[in-house]
Amino acid sequence: ARVERLPSGSFTVGRSGKVLVSTLPHTFPEARLQEIGKLALDAFQRAREAKLPLTELHVHYAGLKLTIRDQRGGAMIFLAPVR
């Protein structure tokens, strides 16, 4: 099995979850970006429905940190490896 570095960069998704722009390596799977984006959009939508003023999420994994910002329907997502 090949060990790969965790990605570093950002991407933006539109209202539909489609990736609009990305600074991540082209080797990072597009399907994974869309999956992350749709989950982020769903979290912001649920917060709006619950009337919670959520504009930013921080998700910390053992080796990866995600910062997700609401963009009036879309989202901007930053991925950074934890060192």
Short mmCIF file of C-alpha atoms in Angstrom, two decimals:
data_model
loop_
_atom_site.label_atom_id
_atom_site.label_comp_id
_atom_site.label_asym_id
_atom_site.label_seq_id
_atom_site.Cartn_x
_atom_site.Cartn_y
_atom_site.Cartn_z
CA ALA A 1 0.00 0.00 0.00
CA ARG A 2 1.23 3.47 -0.89
CA VAL A 3 1.22 6.18 1.80
CA GLU A 4 -0.05 9.53 0.55
CA ARG A 5 0.29 12.97 2.09
CA LEU A 6 -2.88 14.54 3.39
CA PRO A 7 -4.08 17.38 1.18
CA SER A 8 -3.57 21.05 1.85
CA GLY A 9 -5.64 23.71 0.11
CA SER A 10 -9.17 24.96 -0.30
CA PHE A 11 -12.20 24.64 -2.51
CA THR A 12 -15.52 26.33 -3.02
CA VAL A 13 -18.86 24.66 -3.68
CA GLY A 14 -22.02 26.27 -5.02
CA ARG A 15 -25.58 25.80 -3.77
CA SER A 16 -25.90 22.45 -5.55
CA GLY A 17 -22.69 21.06 -4.03
CA LYS A 18 -20.79 21.31 -7.31
CA VAL A 19 -17.12 22.22 -6.92
CA LEU A 20 -16.58 25.65 -8.47
CA VAL A 21 -12.87 26.20 -7.80
CA SER A 22 -10.13 24.30 -5.98
CA THR A 23 -6.50 24.78 -4.97
CA LEU A 24 -6.15 21.13 -3.91
CA PRO A 25 -3.92 18.78 -5.89
CA HIS A 26 -5.63 17.31 -8.97
CA THR A 27 -4.96 13.86 -7.50
CA PHE A 28 -7.47 14.51 -4.70
CA PRO A 29 -10.71 12.78 -5.78
CA GLU A 30 -13.45 15.09 -7.09
CA ALA A 31 -16.07 12.78 -5.57
CA ARG A 32 -14.54 13.32 -2.11
CA LEU A 33 -14.68 17.11 -2.58
CA GLN A 34 -18.35 16.91 -3.54
CA GLU A 35 -19.11 14.66 -0.58
CA ILE A 36 -17.45 17.07 1.88
CA GLY A 37 -19.17 20.03 0.21
CA LYS A 38 -22.65 18.49 0.36
CA LEU A 39 -22.21 17.60 4.03
CA ALA A 40 -21.12 21.17 4.76
CA LEU A 41 -24.08 22.66 2.88
CA ASP A 42 -26.43 20.31 4.72
CA ALA A 43 -25.04 21.42 8.10
CA PHE A 44 -25.56 25.10 7.25
CA GLN A 45 -29.08 24.42 5.91
CA ARG A 46 -30.06 22.57 9.09
CA ALA A 47 -28.68 25.42 11.20
CA ARG A 48 -30.80 27.93 9.21
CA GLU A 49 -33.90 25.75 9.69
CA ALA A 50 -33.20 25.65 13.44
CA LYS A 51 -32.67 29.44 13.40
CA LEU A 52 -29.07 29.07 14.62
CA PRO A 53 -26.61 31.73 13.41
CA LEU A 54 -23.96 29.31 12.11
CA THR A 55 -21.44 30.83 9.71
CA GLU A 56 -18.34 28.71 10.28
CA LEU A 57 -17.52 25.12 11.23
CA HIS A 58 -14.24 23.65 12.47
CA VAL A 59 -13.71 19.91 12.15
CA HIS A 60 -10.61 18.31 13.65
CA TYR A 61 -9.47 14.79 12.79
CA ALA A 62 -6.27 13.13 14.00
CA GLY A 63 -4.36 14.19 10.89
CA LEU A 64 -6.58 16.75 9.15
CA LYS A 65 -8.32 20.01 10.05
CA LEU A 66 -11.25 21.42 8.06
CA THR A 67 -12.48 25.00 8.31
CA ILE A 68 -15.80 25.53 6.54
CA ARG A 69 -17.34 28.96 5.92
CA ASP A 70 -20.86 29.67 4.77
CA GLN A 71 -20.97 31.71 1.55
CA ARG A 72 -24.68 32.62 1.28
CA GLY A 73 -25.79 29.29 -0.08
CA GLY A 74 -22.41 27.86 -1.03
CA ALA A 75 -19.39 27.15 1.11
CA MET A 76 -15.64 27.64 1.15
CA ILE A 77 -13.72 24.75 2.66
CA PHE A 78 -10.09 24.79 3.83
CA LEU A 79 -8.19 21.54 4.41
CA ALA A 80 -4.95 21.53 6.37
CA PRO A 81 -2.89 18.59 7.59
CA VAL A 82 -2.24 18.57 11.33
CA ARG A 83 1.46 18.30 12.07
#
